[in-house]
Coordinates of C-alpha atoms in Angstrom, one line a residue:
Chain S
M1 CA 61.8 -22.5 12.5
T2 CA 63.0 -23.4 9.0
A3 CA 62.5 -21.6 5.9
D4 CA 60.0 -24.4 4.7
L5 CA 57.3 -23.5 7.9
L6 CA 58.0 -20.5 7.9
L7 CA 56.8 -20.0 4.3
T8 CA 54.2 -23.0 3.9
L9 CA 52.7 -21.7 6.9
P10 CA 51.1 -18.1 6.2
V11 CA 49.6 -20.2 3.1
L12 CA 48.7 -23.4 5.5
A13 CA 46.4 -21.2 8.0
P14 CA 44.3 -20.2 5.1
A15 CA 44.1 -23.0 3.4
I16 CA 42.8 -24.8 6.6
G17 CA 40.4 -22.3 6.9
V18 CA 39.0 -22.9 3.6
A19 CA 38.8 -26.5 3.7
L20 CA 37.1 -26.6 7.9
C21 CA 34.8 -23.4 7.1
A22 CA 33.6 -25.3 3.8
L23 CA 32.8 -28.8 5.9
A24 CA 31.2 -26.7 9.2
W25 CA 28.4 -25.5 6.4
G26 CA 25.2 -24.6 8.3
H27 CA 27.3 -23.9 11.3
P28 CA 27.3 -20.1 11.6
L29 CA 29.0 -20.2 14.6
L30 CA 31.5 -22.9 14.3
Q31 CA 32.5 -20.4 10.8
R32 CA 32.9 -17.8 12.3
L33 CA 35.6 -19.3 15.1
I34 CA 37.1 -21.1 11.9
S35 CA 37.5 -18.2 9.5
L36 CA 38.5 -15.8 12.7
A37 CA 40.8 -18.7 13.8
A38 CA 42.7 -18.9 10.4
S39 CA 42.5 -15.0 9.6
L40 CA 44.8 -14.9 13.8
G41 CA 46.4 -18.0 12.5
L42 CA 47.8 -16.0 8.7
F43 CA 48.7 -13.0 11.2
C44 CA 50.6 -14.8 13.5
A45 CA 53.0 -17.0 11.2
S46 CA 53.4 -13.7 9.1
V47 CA 54.2 -12.0 11.9
V48 CA 56.9 -15.3 12.4
L49 CA 58.2 -14.6 9.5
L50 CA 58.9 -10.6 8.7
L51 CA 61.1 -11.5 12.2
A52 CA 62.8 -14.2 10.4
V53 CA 63.8 -12.2 7.0
R54 CA 64.3 -8.6 8.5
D55 CA 67.5 -8.9 9.2
G56 CA 67.5 -8.8 5.0
T57 CA 67.6 -12.2 4.6
V58 CA 66.4 -14.0 2.0
I59 CA 64.5 -17.0 3.2
A60 CA 63.6 -20.0 0.2
T61 CA 61.9 -23.6 0.2
Q62 CA 61.0 -25.7 -2.6
F63 CA 58.1 -28.1 -3.1
G64 CA 57.8 -32.2 -3.2
G65 CA 61.8 -32.5 -2.9
W66 CA 62.2 -31.2 -6.4
A67 CA 65.7 -29.4 -7.1
P68 CA 64.8 -25.8 -8.1
P69 CA 64.6 -25.1 -11.0
F70 CA 61.5 -28.0 -11.6
G71 CA 60.2 -27.6 -8.9
I72 CA 57.9 -24.6 -7.5
S73 CA 59.5 -22.8 -5.0
F74 CA 58.6 -20.4 -2.5
V75 CA 60.6 -17.5 -1.5
G76 CA 60.0 -14.5 1.4
D77 CA 61.7 -11.5 1.0
M78 CA 61.6 -8.3 3.3
F79 CA 59.1 -6.7 0.4
S80 CA 56.9 -10.3 0.5
A81 CA 57.3 -11.0 4.3
A82 CA 55.9 -7.3 4.5
M83 CA 53.0 -7.5 2.2
V84 CA 52.1 -11.1 4.0
L85 CA 52.1 -9.6 7.3
I86 CA 50.0 -6.7 6.3
T87 CA 47.6 -9.2 4.3
G88 CA 47.6 -10.8 7.8
L89 CA 46.9 -7.3 9.3
M90 CA 43.9 -7.1 7.5
A91 CA 42.4 -10.1 7.6
V92 CA 41.7 -10.0 11.5
A93 CA 40.7 -6.4 11.3
V94 CA 38.3 -6.8 8.5
G95 CA 37.3 -10.0 9.3
V96 CA 35.9 -9.0 13.3
Y97 CA 34.0 -6.3 11.2
G98 CA 32.4 -8.6 8.9
L99 CA 31.1 -10.2 12.0
V100 CA 28.3 -7.4 11.8
G101 CA 24.7 -7.1 10.7
D102 CA 23.8 -8.8 7.4
V103 CA 26.1 -11.5 8.4
E104 CA 23.7 -14.1 8.4
A105 CA 22.7 -13.7 4.7
R106 CA 26.1 -13.5 3.5
E107 CA 27.1 -16.7 6.0
N108 CA 24.7 -18.4 3.2
A109 CA 26.2 -18.0 1.1
F110 CA 29.6 -19.2 1.4
Y111 CA 30.9 -15.6 2.5
H112 CA 33.4 -17.2 5.3
V113 CA 35.2 -19.9 2.7
L114 CA 35.3 -17.8 0.1
Y115 CA 37.1 -15.3 2.6
Q116 CA 39.6 -17.0 3.7
G117 CA 40.3 -18.2 -0.4
L118 CA 40.9 -14.8 -0.8
L119 CA 43.4 -14.3 1.4
L120 CA 44.8 -17.7 0.7
G121 CA 46.1 -16.3 -3.6
V122 CA 46.6 -13.4 -2.5
T123 CA 49.1 -15.0 0.4
G124 CA 50.4 -17.3 -2.3
A125 CA 50.7 -14.9 -4.7
F126 CA 52.9 -13.1 -2.3
L127 CA 55.9 -15.8 -1.4
T128 CA 55.5 -17.8 -5.1
G129 CA 58.4 -17.6 -6.6
D130 CA 57.7 -19.8 -10.2
I131 CA 55.5 -17.4 -13.0
F132 CA 53.2 -20.2 -13.6
N133 CA 52.2 -20.6 -9.9
L134 CA 51.9 -16.9 -9.7
Y135 CA 49.4 -17.6 -12.6
V136 CA 47.5 -20.1 -10.5
W137 CA 46.9 -18.1 -6.9
F138 CA 45.8 -15.1 -9.2
E139 CA 43.2 -17.5 -10.2
I140 CA 41.7 -18.6 -6.6
M141 CA 42.4 -15.3 -5.8
L142 CA 39.8 -14.4 -8.8
I143 CA 37.4 -16.9 -7.7
S144 CA 37.2 -16.2 -4.8
S145 CA 37.2 -12.0 -5.4
F146 CA 33.9 -13.1 -8.2
G147 CA 31.6 -14.8 -5.1
L148 CA 32.4 -12.2 -2.6
L149 CA 31.3 -9.6 -5.4
S150 CA 28.4 -11.4 -6.5
L151 CA 27.8 -12.3 -3.2
G152 CA 23.8 -10.7 -2.7
G153 CA 22.8 -11.9 -6.4
T154 CA 21.2 -7.9 -6.4
R155 CA 20.5 -6.5 -10.0
E156 CA 23.2 -4.1 -9.4
Q157 CA 26.0 -6.8 -7.8
L158 CA 24.6 -8.9 -11.3
D159 CA 25.3 -6.3 -13.6
A160 CA 28.6 -5.0 -12.0
G161 CA 29.8 -8.8 -12.0
I162 CA 29.5 -8.7 -15.6
K163 CA 32.0 -6.0 -15.9
Y164 CA 34.6 -6.9 -13.1
V165 CA 34.3 -11.0 -14.4
T166 CA 34.6 -10.5 -18.5
L167 CA 37.7 -7.8 -17.8
N168 CA 39.5 -9.6 -15.1
L169 CA 39.0 -13.1 -17.1
I170 CA 41.0 -11.4 -20.4
A171 CA 43.8 -9.7 -17.9
T172 CA 44.4 -13.4 -16.8
T173 CA 44.2 -15.4 -19.6
F174 CA 46.3 -12.9 -21.1
F175 CA 48.7 -13.5 -18.3
L176 CA 48.8 -17.0 -19.2
M177 CA 49.4 -15.6 -22.9
S178 CA 52.3 -13.9 -21.4
V179 CA 53.8 -17.2 -19.4
A180 CA 54.1 -19.1 -22.7
F181 CA 55.8 -17.4 -24.4
L182 CA 58.3 -16.6 -21.5
Y183 CA 58.3 -19.9 -21.3
G184 CA 59.2 -20.5 -25.4
M185 CA 61.7 -17.9 -25.2
T186 CA 63.5 -19.0 -21.3
G187 CA 62.1 -22.7 -21.1
T188 CA 61.8 -22.0 -17.5
L189 CA 59.5 -20.6 -15.2
N190 CA 61.2 -20.3 -11.6
M191 CA 61.9 -16.4 -11.0
A192 CA 65.7 -17.0 -10.0
D193 CA 66.3 -19.2 -12.8
L194 CA 64.4 -16.7 -15.1
A195 CA 66.6 -14.1 -13.6
R196 CA 69.6 -15.4 -14.4
V197 CA 68.3 -16.3 -18.1
I198 CA 66.5 -13.8 -19.3
P199 CA 69.9 -11.0 -19.8
T200 CA 71.6 -13.7 -21.2
L201 CA 69.1 -14.4 -23.6
E202 CA 70.3 -12.7 -27.7
N203 CA 66.5 -11.0 -28.8
Q204 CA 66.1 -8.3 -26.1
G205 CA 63.9 -7.2 -28.1
L206 CA 61.8 -9.6 -28.0
V207 CA 62.4 -9.5 -24.0
T208 CA 61.2 -6.1 -24.1
A209 CA 57.7 -6.6 -25.9
L210 CA 57.3 -9.5 -23.6
A211 CA 58.0 -7.0 -20.6
L212 CA 55.1 -4.8 -21.9
M213 CA 52.5 -7.7 -22.1
F214 CA 53.2 -8.5 -18.3
L215 CA 53.1 -4.5 -17.4
A216 CA 49.4 -4.8 -19.6
T217 CA 48.3 -8.0 -17.7
F218 CA 49.5 -6.5 -14.3
G219 CA 48.5 -3.3 -15.0
A220 CA 45.0 -4.4 -15.6
K221 CA 44.9 -6.3 -12.1
A222 CA 46.3 -2.8 -10.5
A223 CA 44.1 -1.0 -11.8
V224 CA 46.1 1.5 -13.7
F225 CA 45.4 3.4 -16.7
P226 CA 44.0 2.7 -18.9
L227 CA 42.8 -0.4 -18.0
F228 CA 41.5 0.2 -14.5
Y229 CA 37.7 0.4 -15.7
W230 CA 36.5 -2.6 -13.9
L231 CA 37.0 -1.5 -10.5
P232 CA 35.2 1.7 -10.2
A233 CA 31.8 -0.3 -12.7
A234 CA 32.1 -3.0 -9.7
Y235 CA 33.8 -2.0 -6.3
H236 CA 30.7 0.6 -5.2
T237 CA 27.7 -2.6 -4.8
A238 CA 29.6 -4.8 -2.9
S239 CA 28.7 -4.3 1.1
A240 CA 31.4 -2.5 3.4
P241 CA 33.5 -5.3 4.8
I242 CA 34.0 -7.1 1.0
V243 CA 35.1 -4.3 -0.5
A244 CA 37.1 -3.3 2.1
I245 CA 39.5 -6.4 1.6
F246 CA 38.9 -6.2 -2.4
A247 CA 40.5 -2.3 -1.7
A248 CA 43.1 -3.3 0.9
L249 CA 44.3 -6.3 -0.9
L250 CA 43.3 -7.4 -5.0
T251 CA 45.2 -4.3 -6.3
K252 CA 47.8 -3.9 -4.4
V253 CA 49.0 -7.9 -6.2
G254 CA 49.0 -6.7 -9.5
V255 CA 51.2 -3.3 -7.8
Y256 CA 53.2 -6.2 -6.0
A257 CA 53.6 -8.3 -9.4
I258 CA 54.7 -5.4 -11.2
I259 CA 57.5 -4.5 -9.0
R260 CA 58.6 -8.4 -8.6
T261 CA 59.2 -8.6 -12.5
F262 CA 60.7 -5.4 -13.5
T263 CA 63.2 -5.5 -10.7
L264 CA 64.0 -9.5 -10.7
L265 CA 63.1 -10.6 -14.9
F266 CA 62.5 -7.0 -17.1
D267 CA 65.5 -4.3 -15.3
G268 CA 67.3 -4.7 -19.1
D269 CA 65.6 -1.8 -20.6
A270 CA 64.5 0.8 -18.1
G271 CA 65.2 3.4 -20.9
Y272 CA 62.1 2.1 -23.0
T273 CA 59.8 0.6 -20.2
G274 CA 60.6 3.7 -18.0
P275 CA 59.2 6.7 -20.1
I276 CA 56.2 4.3 -20.3
V277 CA 55.8 3.6 -16.7
T278 CA 56.3 7.1 -16.1
A279 CA 52.9 8.3 -18.9
V280 CA 51.2 5.5 -17.3
A281 CA 51.4 6.9 -13.7
I282 CA 50.2 10.5 -14.0
F283 CA 47.3 9.4 -16.0
T284 CA 46.6 6.8 -13.4
M285 CA 46.6 9.8 -11.0
V286 CA 45.1 12.5 -12.9
T287 CA 41.9 10.3 -14.1
G288 CA 41.2 8.9 -10.6
V289 CA 41.6 11.6 -9.1
L290 CA 38.9 13.4 -11.1
G291 CA 36.7 10.9 -11.5
A292 CA 37.2 10.9 -7.6
A293 CA 35.9 14.9 -7.6
A294 CA 32.8 13.8 -9.9
H295 CA 30.8 11.6 -7.4
F296 CA 28.4 11.9 -4.5
D297 CA 28.5 8.0 -3.5
I298 CA 31.4 8.0 -0.6
R299 CA 31.7 4.0 -2.1
R300 CA 32.5 5.2 -5.5
I301 CA 34.3 8.0 -4.5
L302 CA 36.7 6.3 -2.2
S303 CA 37.3 3.5 -5.8
F304 CA 38.2 6.2 -8.0
H305 CA 41.0 7.3 -5.2
I306 CA 42.0 3.4 -5.1
V307 CA 42.9 4.3 -8.9
S308 CA 44.7 7.2 -8.1
Q309 CA 46.6 6.6 -5.3
I310 CA 47.6 3.0 -7.6
G311 CA 50.1 5.8 -9.5
Y312 CA 51.9 6.6 -7.0
M313 CA 53.0 2.6 -6.3
L314 CA 54.5 3.1 -9.8
F315 CA 56.4 5.9 -9.5
G316 CA 59.0 2.9 -8.5
I317 CA 59.3 1.5 -11.5
A318 CA 59.3 4.9 -13.4
V319 CA 62.2 6.4 -11.8
A320 CA 64.1 2.9 -11.0
T321 CA 66.1 4.5 -8.5
P322 CA 66.4 2.4 -4.8
L323 CA 64.8 5.3 -3.0
A324 CA 62.2 5.0 -5.0
I325 CA 61.0 2.0 -5.7
G326 CA 61.5 2.1 -1.2
G327 CA 59.1 4.9 -1.4
S328 CA 57.0 2.7 -3.5
I329 CA 57.0 0.0 -0.8
L330 CA 55.8 2.0 2.0
Y331 CA 53.5 3.7 0.0
V332 CA 51.8 0.0 -0.5
I333 CA 51.9 -0.6 2.9
H334 CA 50.7 3.1 4.6
H335 CA 48.1 2.5 1.5
I336 CA 46.5 -0.8 2.6
I337 CA 46.0 0.4 6.2
V338 CA 44.4 3.9 5.5
K339 CA 42.3 2.4 1.9
A340 CA 40.4 -0.2 4.0
N341 CA 40.1 1.8 7.0
L342 CA 38.0 4.1 5.0
F343 CA 35.9 1.4 3.2
L344 CA 34.9 0.1 6.9
I345 CA 34.2 3.6 8.4
A346 CA 31.6 4.5 5.2
G347 CA 30.3 1.5 5.9
V348 CA 29.8 2.7 10.0
V349 CA 28.3 6.4 7.8
N350 CA 26.1 4.1 6.0
R351 CA 24.6 2.2 9.3
A352 CA 24.5 5.3 11.1
G353 CA 23.9 8.2 8.9
G354 CA 21.4 5.9 6.5
S355 CA 23.2 5.9 3.2
F356 CA 26.6 5.5 1.4
D357 CA 24.9 8.9 -0.7
L358 CA 26.8 11.8 0.4
K359 CA 23.2 13.9 -0.3
Q360 CA 20.8 11.7 2.4
T361 CA 23.4 11.8 5.3
G362 CA 24.2 14.7 7.1
G363 CA 25.2 15.4 10.6
L364 CA 27.4 12.5 12.0
Y365 CA 29.5 15.2 13.7
R366 CA 27.3 16.6 15.6
T367 CA 25.9 12.6 17.0
M368 CA 29.9 10.8 16.9
P369 CA 32.4 13.4 17.8
M370 CA 34.8 10.5 17.8
L371 CA 33.5 9.1 14.2
G372 CA 34.9 12.6 12.4
V373 CA 38.2 12.2 14.3
L374 CA 38.7 8.5 12.9
F375 CA 37.7 9.4 9.3
L376 CA 39.8 12.6 9.7
I377 CA 43.2 10.2 10.6
P378 CA 42.6 7.9 7.7
A379 CA 41.6 10.4 4.8
L380 CA 44.4 13.5 5.9
S381 CA 46.7 10.3 5.6
L382 CA 45.4 9.8 2.2
A383 CA 46.2 13.0 1.0
G384 CA 49.4 13.8 2.3
L385 CA 49.6 15.9 5.4
P386 CA 51.7 15.2 7.9
P387 CA 52.4 14.3 10.4
L388 CA 50.3 11.2 8.5
S389 CA 51.8 8.1 6.9
G390 CA 50.4 9.7 3.8
F391 CA 53.0 12.6 4.1
W392 CA 56.2 10.2 4.9
S393 CA 55.5 8.2 1.7
K394 CA 54.6 10.9 -0.6
F395 CA 57.6 12.4 0.4
T396 CA 59.9 9.2 -0.6
V397 CA 58.8 8.8 -3.9
I398 CA 58.6 12.3 -5.1
K399 CA 61.6 13.3 -3.3
A400 CA 63.0 10.3 -5.5
S401 CA 61.3 11.3 -8.5
L402 CA 62.9 15.0 -7.9
D403 CA 66.6 14.0 -7.2
A404 CA 66.0 11.9 -10.7
G405 CA 64.7 14.9 -12.6
H406 CA 61.4 14.0 -13.2
I407 CA 59.8 17.2 -12.7
V408 CA 56.0 16.6 -14.6
L409 CA 55.8 13.3 -12.2
A410 CA 56.6 15.4 -9.5
T411 CA 54.6 17.8 -10.1
A412 CA 51.7 16.1 -11.0
G413 CA 52.0 13.5 -7.4
L414 CA 52.0 16.7 -5.9
A415 CA 49.1 18.4 -7.2
V416 CA 47.1 15.0 -7.0
G417 CA 47.6 15.3 -3.5
I418 CA 45.3 18.5 -3.7
L419 CA 42.7 17.1 -5.4
T420 CA 42.5 14.1 -3.0
L421 CA 42.1 16.6 0.0
Y422 CA 39.4 18.1 -1.8
S423 CA 37.5 15.0 -2.4
M424 CA 38.6 14.1 1.1
I425 CA 36.8 17.5 2.7
K426 CA 33.9 16.7 -0.1
I427 CA 32.9 13.7 2.0
W428 CA 34.0 15.3 5.8
N429 CA 31.8 18.6 4.6
E430 CA 28.3 16.6 3.8
A431 CA 28.7 13.6 5.8
F432 CA 29.9 15.0 8.7
W433 CA 30.1 18.8 9.0
K434 CA 25.9 19.9 7.4
A435 CA 23.0 19.7 9.1
A436 CA 21.1 16.1 9.1
P437 CA 18.7 15.7 6.6
D438 CA 15.1 15.5 8.6
Q439 CA 14.5 11.0 8.1
S440 CA 18.0 10.3 10.0
G441 CA 16.8 10.1 13.0
Q442 CA 15.4 7.2 13.5
T443 CA 18.9 5.0 12.0
M444 CA 20.5 6.8 14.0
R445 CA 18.8 6.4 17.3
R446 CA 19.0 2.2 16.1
W447 CA 22.8 3.0 15.4
Q448 CA 23.3 4.1 19.4
A449 CA 21.0 1.3 20.5
D450 CA 23.0 -1.5 18.9
R451 CA 26.0 -1.5 21.0
R452 CA 27.4 -4.5 20.1
A453 CA 27.5 -2.9 16.4
K454 CA 29.5 -0.7 17.5
I455 CA 32.2 -2.1 19.3
I456 CA 32.5 -4.7 16.0
M457 CA 32.7 -2.2 13.4
L458 CA 34.8 0.7 15.3
S459 CA 37.2 -1.6 17.2
P460 CA 39.1 -2.2 13.7
V461 CA 38.3 1.0 13.0
V462 CA 40.6 2.5 15.9
V463 CA 42.7 -0.4 15.5
L464 CA 43.8 0.6 11.8
A465 CA 43.9 4.5 12.6
A466 CA 46.1 4.3 15.6
I467 CA 48.6 2.0 13.2
T468 CA 48.3 4.9 10.5
L469 CA 49.1 7.5 13.7
T470 CA 52.2 5.4 14.6
I471 CA 53.5 5.0 11.3
G472 CA 53.4 8.9 11.0
L473 CA 55.0 9.8 14.2
F474 CA 57.5 7.1 14.7
A475 CA 58.2 7.0 11.1
E476 CA 62.0 6.0 10.9
P477 CA 61.8 2.3 11.2
F478 CA 59.1 2.1 8.5
V479 CA 61.0 4.1 6.2
D480 CA 64.5 2.7 7.0
Y481 CA 62.5 -1.2 6.8
S482 CA 61.2 -0.1 3.0
L483 CA 64.3 1.5 1.9
R484 CA 66.1 -1.7 2.5
A485 CA 63.8 -3.7 1.1
G486 CA 64.1 -1.7 -1.9
E487 CA 68.1 -2.0 -2.1
Q488 CA 67.4 -5.7 -1.7
L489 CA 64.7 -5.8 -4.4
L490 CA 67.4 -4.3 -6.4
D491 CA 70.1 -6.6 -5.9
K492 CA 69.6 -9.3 -7.3
S493 CA 71.7 -12.4 -6.6
A494 CA 70.2 -12.9 -3.4
Y495 CA 67.2 -13.4 -4.1
I496 CA 69.1 -16.6 -7.0
D497 CA 71.6 -17.9 -4.2
A498 CA 68.4 -18.4 -2.4
V499 CA 67.1 -20.6 -3.9
F500 CA 69.2 -21.8 -5.2
G501 CA 71.3 -23.1 -2.1
A502 CA 74.9 -21.8 -2.9
P503 CA 76.2 -19.3 -5.6
A504 CA 75.2 -21.5 -8.8
Q505 CA 76.6 -20.6 -12.0
V506 CA 74.3 -19.6 -15.2
T507 CA 73.0 -22.5 -16.8
E508 CA 72.3 -22.3 -20.9
A509 CA 69.1 -21.8 -21.9
R510 CA 67.4 -25.0 -22.5
P511 CA 65.5 -24.4 -25.2
Chain A
M1 CA 54.0 -28.1 -37.9
E2 CA 55.0 -25.0 -35.7
P3 CA 54.2 -22.5 -38.3
V4 CA 50.8 -24.2 -38.6
F5 CA 49.5 -24.1 -35.2
A6 CA 50.8 -20.7 -34.7
L7 CA 49.0 -19.9 -38.0
A8 CA 46.1 -21.4 -35.7
F9 CA 46.8 -19.9 -32.5
G10 CA 46.7 -16.2 -34.4
V11 CA 43.5 -16.7 -35.4
M12 CA 41.8 -17.8 -32.4
V13 CA 43.3 -14.9 -31.1
A14 CA 41.5 -13.2 -34.2
V15 CA 38.2 -14.9 -33.7
A16 CA 38.1 -14.4 -29.5
A17 CA 38.7 -10.4 -29.8
Y18 CA 36.0 -9.8 -32.3
L19 CA 34.0 -11.7 -29.7
L20 CA 34.4 -10.6 -26.9
M21 CA 34.0 -7.0 -28.2
S22 CA 30.4 -8.1 -28.9
R23 CA 27.8 -6.1 -26.9
N24 CA 25.8 -10.1 -26.5
V25 CA 27.1 -11.4 -23.6
L26 CA 26.6 -14.9 -24.8
R27 CA 29.3 -14.2 -27.9
V28 CA 31.2 -12.9 -25.0
V29 CA 31.5 -16.2 -23.1
L30 CA 32.4 -17.6 -26.3
G31 CA 35.4 -14.9 -27.0
L32 CA 36.8 -16.2 -23.7
L33 CA 35.9 -19.8 -24.1
V34 CA 38.0 -19.6 -27.5
L35 CA 40.2 -17.2 -25.9
G36 CA 41.7 -19.7 -23.0
N37 CA 42.0 -22.4 -25.8
A38 CA 44.1 -20.3 -27.9
T39 CA 46.2 -19.5 -24.9
N40 CA 46.2 -23.5 -24.0
L41 CA 47.7 -24.0 -27.8
S42 CA 50.4 -21.3 -27.1
I43 CA 51.7 -23.3 -24.2
F44 CA 52.0 -26.0 -26.0
L45 CA 53.9 -24.2 -29.2
A46 CA 56.1 -22.9 -26.4
G47 CA 57.2 -26.3 -25.6
R48 CA 58.4 -26.9 -28.8
M49 CA 57.1 -29.6 -31.0
G50 CA 59.6 -32.7 -31.6
S51 CA 59.0 -36.1 -30.6
R52 CA 55.9 -38.0 -30.2
T53 CA 57.3 -40.6 -28.2
P54 CA 55.7 -40.5 -24.3
P55 CA 57.5 -38.9 -21.9
L56 CA 58.0 -41.8 -20.4
V57 CA 61.5 -42.9 -18.3
A58 CA 62.1 -45.9 -19.0
A59 CA 62.8 -48.5 -15.7
G60 CA 65.9 -48.6 -14.5
E61 CA 67.2 -45.3 -16.0
T62 CA 67.0 -41.6 -14.2
A63 CA 66.7 -39.3 -17.1
L64 CA 64.3 -38.8 -20.0
V65 CA 65.2 -39.6 -23.0
G66 CA 64.0 -38.3 -26.5
G67 CA 60.8 -37.7 -25.4
A68 CA 58.1 -35.2 -26.1
N69 CA 58.1 -32.3 -23.3
P70 CA 56.2 -33.5 -20.7
L71 CA 55.7 -29.7 -18.7
P72 CA 53.2 -27.9 -21.4
Q73 CA 51.3 -31.0 -20.9
A74 CA 51.2 -30.4 -17.1
L75 CA 50.8 -26.1 -17.5
I76 CA 47.4 -27.2 -19.7
L77 CA 45.8 -29.4 -18.2
T78 CA 45.8 -27.0 -14.9
A79 CA 45.0 -24.1 -17.4
I80 CA 42.1 -26.2 -18.9
V81 CA 40.9 -26.9 -15.4
I82 CA 40.9 -23.5 -14.4
S83 CA 39.2 -21.8 -17.6
F84 CA 36.8 -24.7 -17.5
S85 CA 35.2 -23.3 -14.1
L86 CA 36.1 -20.2 -15.0
V87 CA 33.5 -20.1 -17.8
A88 CA 31.1 -22.4 -16.1
F89 CA 30.9 -19.6 -13.3
T90 CA 30.4 -16.9 -16.1
T91 CA 28.0 -18.5 -18.0
V92 CA 25.5 -19.0 -14.5
L93 CA 26.6 -15.4 -14.0
F94 CA 25.3 -13.9 -17.3
E95 CA 22.7 -16.1 -17.3
S96 CA 21.2 -15.3 -14.1
A97 CA 22.0 -12.3 -15.3
H98 CA 20.1 -12.6 -18.2
R99 CA 16.8 -13.1 -15.4
R100 CA 17.2 -10.3 -13.3
L101 CA 18.1 -7.8 -16.2
G102 CA 16.1 -8.8 -19.0
T103 CA 19.2 -7.8 -21.3
V104 CA 21.9 -9.9 -23.3
D105 CA 23.4 -6.2 -24.5
T106 CA 26.2 -5.1 -22.3
D107 CA 25.0 -1.9 -23.1
A108 CA 21.5 -1.7 -21.8
M109 CA 23.6 -3.2 -18.1
R110 CA 23.4 0.0 -16.8
E111 CA 21.9 -0.8 -12.9
A112 CA 25.5 -0.4 -11.2
E113 CA 26.4 2.7 -12.8
P114 CA 23.4 4.3 -14.0
E115 CA 23.1 7.3 -16.4
A116 CA 23.3 10.9 -15.0
A117 CA 19.5 12.0 -15.1
K118 CA 20.6 15.8 -16.8
K119 CA 22.4 13.8 -20.2
V120 CA 20.3 13.7 -22.7
P121 CA 19.8 10.0 -23.8
T122 CA 20.2 8.5 -27.1
D123 CA 17.6 6.0 -28.3
R124 CA 19.2 2.9 -27.1
S125 CA 19.6 4.9 -23.0
Q126 CA 15.9 5.7 -23.6
A127 CA 15.0 2.1 -23.9
A128 CA 16.6 1.1 -21.1
A129 CA 15.8 3.7 -19.0
R130 CA 12.6 3.0 -20.4
K131 CA 13.2 -1.5 -19.4
M132 CA 14.7 -0.5 -15.6
E133 CA 11.6 1.6 -14.8
P134 CA 9.7 -0.9 -12.9
A135 CA 11.7 -2.4 -10.3
E136 CA 12.9 1.0 -9.7

């Protein structure tokens, strides 16, 4: 298959999904079929893309027949292909899970259209090679997420929506402003062209200032300290499948953008941005995990853990060695699967145990021992216990930081791992281990009787837990792929050559 | 001309920052609107303000000679459409929140994150709590 098709199909599948789901308005069954088919299409296209780039080639395509750097480029390398594949996997898993329970109510409010719109924005953001185009994908992703978050229109959701929408809008507007300044300095928006032009600029001090502006905007998207307040204020109000897909993808797009820009565009002044990112990573990990320790609602505990885990993903940029960047990539991949799975299990706990509030549920291990095991796999993986996927990704980033002499960063990472374990054990003790409260028998019987809901909700959980186990027990190919992807990110010439065809000469900055 | 526009950009960002820090959600919407327009102005400035000739390639020519920079105009057009739709959505969201929650004060909106019961309540949170009681 040509590069054009390889890079376009993953975006085309959800785009067609959006259009057809909107056309099938009023036919919920048809919408479900289209949505699932589009998600499957995205997954298949992403597998083909990954197979094409896994040997280290970078593929690129230009839209509209414009020669680079004038048109919009799409670029696929090992990192973006892995992110697209994981998006496809989540699209299918959460898409199946989303067919349960109150789906009719959601479908009346454009659920499938918005769901596919979210996937469209995320996939586009992973594949684009143009920084203004990245802004457009961010907006597509955002407006879909606004819709999904306020889908039910309850008082809680409206309140959460206000904070989520306002803070995210400010962040993206700031992003656009940074893009404008970058364009003013370099005269180009193509990321491969920017990578060539930025090192030749005279005023490198301004480049560093601009790098910090991008760090702030993408940091707000990725929910790092001190810009994460929108996340714990909003996530716990959405229904289980929606918050699962949010947790899996939204913040990771911010992390992806940070890693991409700080390896491709702004790697010149690592001595200045490095300590800042290190401090941000430490505070993100610590505040997130402490926030989680204070809560008794499963969704709120897990939301704070998203924040906490983002800190580990910044190790790559803080330490800036190939091993650390590879470790960060492995961490993102592992985290998306584990975190989405935990939110899916939280949905099951709510349905079977009657509440998201840990104080009002319990005894689930007695009635559903298998669910207990299914919870322990992602929970212990999140905390980083061997032999699960979290152990290898934590091991890689912490080894990389110790190798580079970042003792404080490594210590914080290990300490936060223990506190993560504390939160997971709290959920285990309260929801699974302690005696069931008196009134919970009825909801449990209703759950046991509903075979369809059980199959739909538990099959994605089983599949994702199996993947977590696979990454843990057969870590070699996954670690190897991530490390090679990290090395590829540090070698900018492959990316630039892929966009410009043959090795190109550096052109002068166009004011 | 450029220093004047740069100054206007700075003033607009300052106004937007002031409005965004308000507790009144109506002012927050206005702040978002002003911030979006300030950003559009910054894109326009980034493209340099030189020629006033429309960026049209004359018949028979293959390259643009002496016209205004067309790229910022394309970017701003995209950004205006996006910010317009987002501000429209935000206004509707804030209005429905105003109807359902009965307040435009962001400090009084504690529906999603209720305050812990044992904390000594301040005057404002007491008022907010009283307002919320009937719905609970």
